[in-house]
mmCIF file with all atom_site columns, C-alpha atoms in Angstrom:
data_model
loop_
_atom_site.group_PDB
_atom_site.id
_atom_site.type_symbol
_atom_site.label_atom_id
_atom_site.label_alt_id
_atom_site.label_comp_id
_atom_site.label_asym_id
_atom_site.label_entity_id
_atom_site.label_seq_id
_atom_site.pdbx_PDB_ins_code
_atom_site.Cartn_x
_atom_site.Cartn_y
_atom_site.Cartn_z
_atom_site.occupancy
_atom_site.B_iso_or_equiv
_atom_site.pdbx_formal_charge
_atom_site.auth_seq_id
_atom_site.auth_comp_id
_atom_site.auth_asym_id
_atom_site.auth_atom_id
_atom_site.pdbx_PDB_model_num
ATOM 1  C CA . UNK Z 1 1  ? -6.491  -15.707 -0.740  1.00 0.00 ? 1  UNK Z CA 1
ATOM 2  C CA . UNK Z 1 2  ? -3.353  -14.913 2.058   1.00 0.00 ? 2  UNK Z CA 1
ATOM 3  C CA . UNK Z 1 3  ? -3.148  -11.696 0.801   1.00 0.00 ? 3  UNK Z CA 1
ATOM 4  C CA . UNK Z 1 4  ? -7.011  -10.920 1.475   1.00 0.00 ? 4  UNK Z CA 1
ATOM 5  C CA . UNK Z 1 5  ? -6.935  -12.620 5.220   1.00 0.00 ? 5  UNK Z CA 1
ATOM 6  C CA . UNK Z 1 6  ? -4.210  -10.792 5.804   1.00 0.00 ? 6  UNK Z CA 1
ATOM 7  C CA . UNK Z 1 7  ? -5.469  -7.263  4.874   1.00 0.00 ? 7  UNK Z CA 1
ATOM 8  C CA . UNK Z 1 8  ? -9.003  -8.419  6.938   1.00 0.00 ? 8  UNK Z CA 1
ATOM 9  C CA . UNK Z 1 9  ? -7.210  -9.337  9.994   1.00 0.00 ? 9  UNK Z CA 1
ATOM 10 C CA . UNK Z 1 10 ? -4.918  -6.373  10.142  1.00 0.00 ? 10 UNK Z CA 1
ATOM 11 C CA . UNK Z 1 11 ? -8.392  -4.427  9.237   1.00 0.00 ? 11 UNK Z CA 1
ATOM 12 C CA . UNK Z 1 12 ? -10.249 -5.513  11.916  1.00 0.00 ? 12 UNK Z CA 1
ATOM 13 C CA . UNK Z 1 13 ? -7.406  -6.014  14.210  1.00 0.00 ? 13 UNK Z CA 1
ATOM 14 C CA . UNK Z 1 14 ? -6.608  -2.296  13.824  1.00 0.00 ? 14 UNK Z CA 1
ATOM 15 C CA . UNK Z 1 15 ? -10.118 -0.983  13.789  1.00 0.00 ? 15 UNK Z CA 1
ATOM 16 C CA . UNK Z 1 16 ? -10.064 -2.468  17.328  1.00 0.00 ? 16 UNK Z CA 1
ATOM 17 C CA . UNK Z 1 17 ? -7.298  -0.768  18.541  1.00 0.00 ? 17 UNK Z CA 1
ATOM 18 C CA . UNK Z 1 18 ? -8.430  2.625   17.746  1.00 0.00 ? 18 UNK Z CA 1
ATOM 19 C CA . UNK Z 1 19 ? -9.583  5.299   20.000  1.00 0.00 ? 19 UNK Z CA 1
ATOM 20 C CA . UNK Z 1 20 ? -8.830  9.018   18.884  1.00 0.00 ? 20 UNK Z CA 1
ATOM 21 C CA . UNK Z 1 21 ? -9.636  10.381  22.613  1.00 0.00 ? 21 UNK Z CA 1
ATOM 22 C CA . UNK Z 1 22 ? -6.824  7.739   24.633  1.00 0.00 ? 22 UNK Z CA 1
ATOM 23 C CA . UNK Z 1 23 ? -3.913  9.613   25.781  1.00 0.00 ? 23 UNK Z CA 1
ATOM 24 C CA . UNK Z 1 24 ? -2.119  7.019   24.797  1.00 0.00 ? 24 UNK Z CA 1
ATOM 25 C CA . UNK Z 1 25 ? -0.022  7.386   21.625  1.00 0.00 ? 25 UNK Z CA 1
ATOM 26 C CA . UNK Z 1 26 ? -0.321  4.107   19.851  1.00 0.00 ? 26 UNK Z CA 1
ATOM 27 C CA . UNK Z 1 27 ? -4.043  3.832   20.185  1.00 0.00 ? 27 UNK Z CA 1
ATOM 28 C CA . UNK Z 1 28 ? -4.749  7.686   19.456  1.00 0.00 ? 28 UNK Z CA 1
ATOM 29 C CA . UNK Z 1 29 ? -1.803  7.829   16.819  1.00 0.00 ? 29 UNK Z CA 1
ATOM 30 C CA . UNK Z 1 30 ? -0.210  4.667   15.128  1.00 0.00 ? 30 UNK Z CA 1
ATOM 31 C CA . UNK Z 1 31 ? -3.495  2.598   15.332  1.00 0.00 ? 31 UNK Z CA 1
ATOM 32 C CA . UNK Z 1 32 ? -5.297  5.079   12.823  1.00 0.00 ? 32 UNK Z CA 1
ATOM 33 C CA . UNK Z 1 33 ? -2.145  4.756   10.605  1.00 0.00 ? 33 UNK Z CA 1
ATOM 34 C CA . UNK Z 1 34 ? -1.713  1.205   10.231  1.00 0.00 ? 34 UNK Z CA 1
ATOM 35 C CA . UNK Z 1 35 ? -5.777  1.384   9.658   1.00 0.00 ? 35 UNK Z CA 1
ATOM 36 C CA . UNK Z 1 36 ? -5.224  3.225   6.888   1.00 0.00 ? 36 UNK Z CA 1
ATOM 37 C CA . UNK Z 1 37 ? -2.032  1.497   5.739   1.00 0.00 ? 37 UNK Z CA 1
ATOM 38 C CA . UNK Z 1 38 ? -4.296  -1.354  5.600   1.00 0.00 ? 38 UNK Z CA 1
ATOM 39 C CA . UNK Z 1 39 ? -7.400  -0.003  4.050   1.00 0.00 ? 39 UNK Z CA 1
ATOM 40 C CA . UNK Z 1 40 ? -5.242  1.180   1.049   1.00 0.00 ? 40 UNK Z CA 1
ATOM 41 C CA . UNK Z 1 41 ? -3.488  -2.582  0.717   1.00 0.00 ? 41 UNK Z CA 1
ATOM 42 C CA . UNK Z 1 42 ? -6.746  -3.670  0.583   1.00 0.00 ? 42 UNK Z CA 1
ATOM 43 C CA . UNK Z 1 43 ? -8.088  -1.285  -1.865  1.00 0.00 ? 43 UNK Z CA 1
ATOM 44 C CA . UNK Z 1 44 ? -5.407  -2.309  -3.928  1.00 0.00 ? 44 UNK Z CA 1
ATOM 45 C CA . UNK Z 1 45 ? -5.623  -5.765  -3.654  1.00 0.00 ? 45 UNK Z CA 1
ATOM 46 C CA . UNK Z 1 46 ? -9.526  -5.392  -4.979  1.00 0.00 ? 46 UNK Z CA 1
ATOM 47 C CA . UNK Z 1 47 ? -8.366  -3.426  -7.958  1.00 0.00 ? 47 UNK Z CA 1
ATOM 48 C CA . UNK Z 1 48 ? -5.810  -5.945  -8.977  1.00 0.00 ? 48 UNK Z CA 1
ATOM 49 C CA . UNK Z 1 49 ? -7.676  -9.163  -8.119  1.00 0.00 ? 49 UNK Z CA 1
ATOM 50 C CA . UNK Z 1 50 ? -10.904 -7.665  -10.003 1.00 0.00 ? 50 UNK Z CA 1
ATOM 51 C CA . UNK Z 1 51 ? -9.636  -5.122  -12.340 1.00 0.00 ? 51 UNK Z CA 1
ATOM 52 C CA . UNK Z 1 52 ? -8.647  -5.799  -16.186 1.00 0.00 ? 52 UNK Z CA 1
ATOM 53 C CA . UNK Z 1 53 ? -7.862  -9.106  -16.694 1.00 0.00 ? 53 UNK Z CA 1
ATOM 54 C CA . UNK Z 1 54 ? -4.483  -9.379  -19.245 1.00 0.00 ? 54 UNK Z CA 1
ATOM 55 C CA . UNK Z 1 55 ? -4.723  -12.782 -20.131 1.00 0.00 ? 55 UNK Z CA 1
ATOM 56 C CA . UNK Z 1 56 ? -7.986  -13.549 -21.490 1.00 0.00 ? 56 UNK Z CA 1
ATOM 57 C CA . UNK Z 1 57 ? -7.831  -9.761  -23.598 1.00 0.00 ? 57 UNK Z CA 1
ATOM 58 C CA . UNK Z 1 58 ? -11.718 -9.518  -22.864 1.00 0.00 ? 58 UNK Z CA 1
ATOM 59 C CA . UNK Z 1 59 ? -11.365 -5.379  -21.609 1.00 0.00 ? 59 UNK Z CA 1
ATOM 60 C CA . UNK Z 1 60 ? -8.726  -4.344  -23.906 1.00 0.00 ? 60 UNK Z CA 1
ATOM 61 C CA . UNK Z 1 61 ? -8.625  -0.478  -24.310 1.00 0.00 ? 61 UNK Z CA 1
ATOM 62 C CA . UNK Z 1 62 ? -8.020  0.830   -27.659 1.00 0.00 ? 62 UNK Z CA 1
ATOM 63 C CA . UNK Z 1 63 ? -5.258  3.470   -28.677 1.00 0.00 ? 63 UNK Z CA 1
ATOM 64 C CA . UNK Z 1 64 ? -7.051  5.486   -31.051 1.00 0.00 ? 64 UNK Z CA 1
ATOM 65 C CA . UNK Z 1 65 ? -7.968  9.131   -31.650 1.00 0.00 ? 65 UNK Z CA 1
ATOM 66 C CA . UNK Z 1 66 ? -10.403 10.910  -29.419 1.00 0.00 ? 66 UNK Z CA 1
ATOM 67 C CA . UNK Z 1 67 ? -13.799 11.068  -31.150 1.00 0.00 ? 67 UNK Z CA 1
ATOM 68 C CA . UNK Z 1 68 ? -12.820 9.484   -34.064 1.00 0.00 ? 68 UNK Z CA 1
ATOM 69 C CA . UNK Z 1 69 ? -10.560 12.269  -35.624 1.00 0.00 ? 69 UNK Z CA 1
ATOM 70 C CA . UNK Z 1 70 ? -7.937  10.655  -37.725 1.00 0.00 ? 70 UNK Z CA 1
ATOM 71 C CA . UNK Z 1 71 ? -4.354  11.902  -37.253 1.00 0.00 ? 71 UNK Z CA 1
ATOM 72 C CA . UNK Z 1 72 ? -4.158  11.818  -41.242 1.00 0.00 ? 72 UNK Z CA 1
ATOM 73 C CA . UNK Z 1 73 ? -4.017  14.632  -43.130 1.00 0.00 ? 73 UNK Z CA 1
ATOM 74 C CA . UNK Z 1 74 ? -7.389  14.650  -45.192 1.00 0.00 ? 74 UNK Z CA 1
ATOM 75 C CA . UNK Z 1 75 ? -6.947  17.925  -47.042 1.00 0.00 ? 75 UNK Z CA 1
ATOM 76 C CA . UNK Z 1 76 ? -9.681  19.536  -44.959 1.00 0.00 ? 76 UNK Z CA 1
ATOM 77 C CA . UNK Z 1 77 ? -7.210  21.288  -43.018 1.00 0.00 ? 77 UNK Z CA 1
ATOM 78 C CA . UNK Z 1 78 ? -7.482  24.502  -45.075 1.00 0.00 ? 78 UNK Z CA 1
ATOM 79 C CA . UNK Z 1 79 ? -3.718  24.705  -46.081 1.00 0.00 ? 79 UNK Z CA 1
ATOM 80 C CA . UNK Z 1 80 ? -1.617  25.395  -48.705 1.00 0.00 ? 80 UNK Z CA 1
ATOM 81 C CA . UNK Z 1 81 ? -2.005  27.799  -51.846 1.00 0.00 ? 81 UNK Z CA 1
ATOM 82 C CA . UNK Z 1 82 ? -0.281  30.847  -52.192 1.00 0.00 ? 82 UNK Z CA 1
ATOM 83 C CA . UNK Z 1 83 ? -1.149  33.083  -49.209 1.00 0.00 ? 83 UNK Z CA 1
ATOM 84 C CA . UNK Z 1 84 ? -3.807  34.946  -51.176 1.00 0.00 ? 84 UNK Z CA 1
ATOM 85 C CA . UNK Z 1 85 ? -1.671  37.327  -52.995 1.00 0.00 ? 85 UNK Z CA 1
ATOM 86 C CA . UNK Z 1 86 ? -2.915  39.774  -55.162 1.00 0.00 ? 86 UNK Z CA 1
ATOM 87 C CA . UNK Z 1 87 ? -2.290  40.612  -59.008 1.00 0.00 ? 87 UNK Z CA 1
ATOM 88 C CA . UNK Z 1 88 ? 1.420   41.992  -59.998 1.00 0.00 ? 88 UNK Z CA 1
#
């Protein structure tokens, strides 16, 4: 819960402090910066807070083959057999 007051104040905090047409250099410059710097904590912060959950195991994503083709050899492969030679 500190970690999501602090990304809101420094959100709003900076989104105050912007103005891209002030000659000044920390309002036209750094302000915009930290903004983002802050907008990308907080992103982050939703994705870990919300995202899969380890513990309880309920979104586990499985390991296996694309579109259920087995890795096995099945003999359907077309291998094998002696190269089609002819008659000697």
């Amino acid at each position: 819960m500190k970690a999501f007051l602090i990304n809101a104040l420094g959100l709003f905090g900076s989104w105050q402090l912007i103005d891209i047409s002030s000659e000044s250099t920390f309002r036209s410059g750094i302000a915009p910066v930290i903004f983002t710097f802050f907008l990308v904590s907080s992103l982050l912060w939703l994705v870990v807070t919300f995202g899969k959950d380890q513990r309880s195991g309920s979104r586990q994503y499985s390991g296996g083959d694309a579109a259920g083709i087995s890795s096995a050899s099945n003999g359907a492969d077309g291998g094998g057999g002696d190269g089609g030679g002819g008659d000697c």
